PDB file of C-alpha atoms in Angstrom:
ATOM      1  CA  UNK G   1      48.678 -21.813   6.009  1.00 81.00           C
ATOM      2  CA  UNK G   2      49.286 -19.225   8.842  1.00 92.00           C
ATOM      3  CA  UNK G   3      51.962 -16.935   8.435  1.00 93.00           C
ATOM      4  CA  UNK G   4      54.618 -14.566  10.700  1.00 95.00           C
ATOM      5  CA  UNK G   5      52.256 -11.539  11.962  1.00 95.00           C
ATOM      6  CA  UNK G   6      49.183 -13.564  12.360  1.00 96.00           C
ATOM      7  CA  UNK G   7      47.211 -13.652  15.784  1.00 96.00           C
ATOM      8  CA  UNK G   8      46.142 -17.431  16.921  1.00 96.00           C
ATOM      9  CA  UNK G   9      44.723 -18.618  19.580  1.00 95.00           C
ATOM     10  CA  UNK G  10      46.178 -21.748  21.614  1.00 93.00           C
ATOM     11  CA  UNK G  11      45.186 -23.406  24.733  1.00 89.00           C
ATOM     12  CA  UNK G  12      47.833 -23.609  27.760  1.00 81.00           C
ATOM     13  CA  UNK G  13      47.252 -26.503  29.607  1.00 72.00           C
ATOM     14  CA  UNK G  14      49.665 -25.633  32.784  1.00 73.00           C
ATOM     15  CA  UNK G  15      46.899 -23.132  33.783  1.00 74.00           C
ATOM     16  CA  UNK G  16      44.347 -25.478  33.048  1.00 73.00           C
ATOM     17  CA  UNK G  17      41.870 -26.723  30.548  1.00 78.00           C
ATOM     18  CA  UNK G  18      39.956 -24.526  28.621  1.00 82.00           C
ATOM     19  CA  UNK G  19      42.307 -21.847  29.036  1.00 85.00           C
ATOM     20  CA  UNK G  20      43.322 -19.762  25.818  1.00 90.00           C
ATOM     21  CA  UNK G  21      45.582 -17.355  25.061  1.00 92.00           C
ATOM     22  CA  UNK G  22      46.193 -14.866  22.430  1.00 94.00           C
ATOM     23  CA  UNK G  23      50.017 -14.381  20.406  1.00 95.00           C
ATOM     24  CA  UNK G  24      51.399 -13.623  17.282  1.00 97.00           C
ATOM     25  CA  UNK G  25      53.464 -16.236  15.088  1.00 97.00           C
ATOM     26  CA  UNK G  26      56.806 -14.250  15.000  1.00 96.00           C
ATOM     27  CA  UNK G  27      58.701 -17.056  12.976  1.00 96.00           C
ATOM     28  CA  UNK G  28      57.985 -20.537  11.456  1.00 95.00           C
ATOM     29  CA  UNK G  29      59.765 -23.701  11.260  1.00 93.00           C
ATOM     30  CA  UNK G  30      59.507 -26.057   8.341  1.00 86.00           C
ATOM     31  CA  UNK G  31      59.670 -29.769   9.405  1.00 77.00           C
ATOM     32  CA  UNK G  32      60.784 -32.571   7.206  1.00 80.00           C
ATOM     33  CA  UNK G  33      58.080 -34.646   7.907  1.00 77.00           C
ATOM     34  CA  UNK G  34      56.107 -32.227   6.187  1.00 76.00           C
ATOM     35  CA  UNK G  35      53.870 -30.583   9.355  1.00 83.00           C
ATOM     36  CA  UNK G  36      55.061 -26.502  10.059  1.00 90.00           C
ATOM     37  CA  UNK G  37      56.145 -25.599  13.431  1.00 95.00           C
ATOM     38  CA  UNK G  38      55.487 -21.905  14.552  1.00 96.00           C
ATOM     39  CA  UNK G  39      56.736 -19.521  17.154  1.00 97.00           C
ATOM     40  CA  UNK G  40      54.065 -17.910  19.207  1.00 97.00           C
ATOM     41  CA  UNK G  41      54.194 -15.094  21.721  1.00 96.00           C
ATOM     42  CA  UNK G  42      51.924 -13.638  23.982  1.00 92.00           C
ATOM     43  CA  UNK G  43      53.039 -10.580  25.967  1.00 83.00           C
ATOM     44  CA  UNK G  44      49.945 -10.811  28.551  1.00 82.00           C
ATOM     45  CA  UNK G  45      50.806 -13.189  30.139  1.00 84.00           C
ATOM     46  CA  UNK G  46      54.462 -13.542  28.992  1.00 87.00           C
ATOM     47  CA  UNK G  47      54.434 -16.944  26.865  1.00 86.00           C
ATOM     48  CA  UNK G  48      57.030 -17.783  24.326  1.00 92.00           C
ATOM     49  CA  UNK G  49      56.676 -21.492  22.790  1.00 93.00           C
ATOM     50  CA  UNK G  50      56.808 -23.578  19.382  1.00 94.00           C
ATOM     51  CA  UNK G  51      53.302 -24.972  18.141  1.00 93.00           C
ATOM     52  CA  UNK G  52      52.235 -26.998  15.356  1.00 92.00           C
ATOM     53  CA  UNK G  53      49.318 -25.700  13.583  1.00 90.00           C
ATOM     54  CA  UNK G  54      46.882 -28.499  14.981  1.00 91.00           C
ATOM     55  CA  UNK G  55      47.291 -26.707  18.276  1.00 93.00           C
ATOM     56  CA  UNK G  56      46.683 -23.129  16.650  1.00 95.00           C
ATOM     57  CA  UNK G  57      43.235 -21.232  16.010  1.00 95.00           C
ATOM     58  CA  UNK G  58      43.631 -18.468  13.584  1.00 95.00           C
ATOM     59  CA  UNK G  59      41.988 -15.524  15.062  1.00 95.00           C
ATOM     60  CA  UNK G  60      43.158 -13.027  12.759  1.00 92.00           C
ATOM     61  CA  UNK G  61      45.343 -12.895   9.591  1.00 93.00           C
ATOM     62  CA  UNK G  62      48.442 -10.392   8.783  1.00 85.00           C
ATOM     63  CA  UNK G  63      46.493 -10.047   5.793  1.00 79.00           C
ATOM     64  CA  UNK G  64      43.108  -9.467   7.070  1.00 67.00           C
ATOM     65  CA  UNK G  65      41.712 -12.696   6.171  1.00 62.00           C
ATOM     66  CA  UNK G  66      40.379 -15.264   8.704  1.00 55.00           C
TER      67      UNK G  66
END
């Protein structure tokens, strides 16, 4: 389970495919159908969106895990 503070990785397909970019998960959004929904942003580009965690690569953990 990722948490707030983590860095992910998540593709943005507006600028095409293959295309990553880096954010951290600044809050998280429990669904009732049981999948987490979490708030990503990335300050290079400016990018601000919700993502569930299929879409997320965990590049680096608050904690220092991976």
């Amino acid at each position: 389970m990722m948490m707030i503070g983590d860095l992910v990785k998540y593709e943005c397909p507006e600028e095409g495919e293959g295309i990553y970019r880096l954010g951290y998960i600044t809050d998280v959004m429990a669904e009732d159908s049981g999948w987490d929904m979490y708030e990503v942003i990335c300050t290079d580009p400016f990018d601000r969106g919700w993502y569930s965690d299929l879409a997320l690569e965990l590049v680096s953990s608050c904690k220092g895990e991976k």
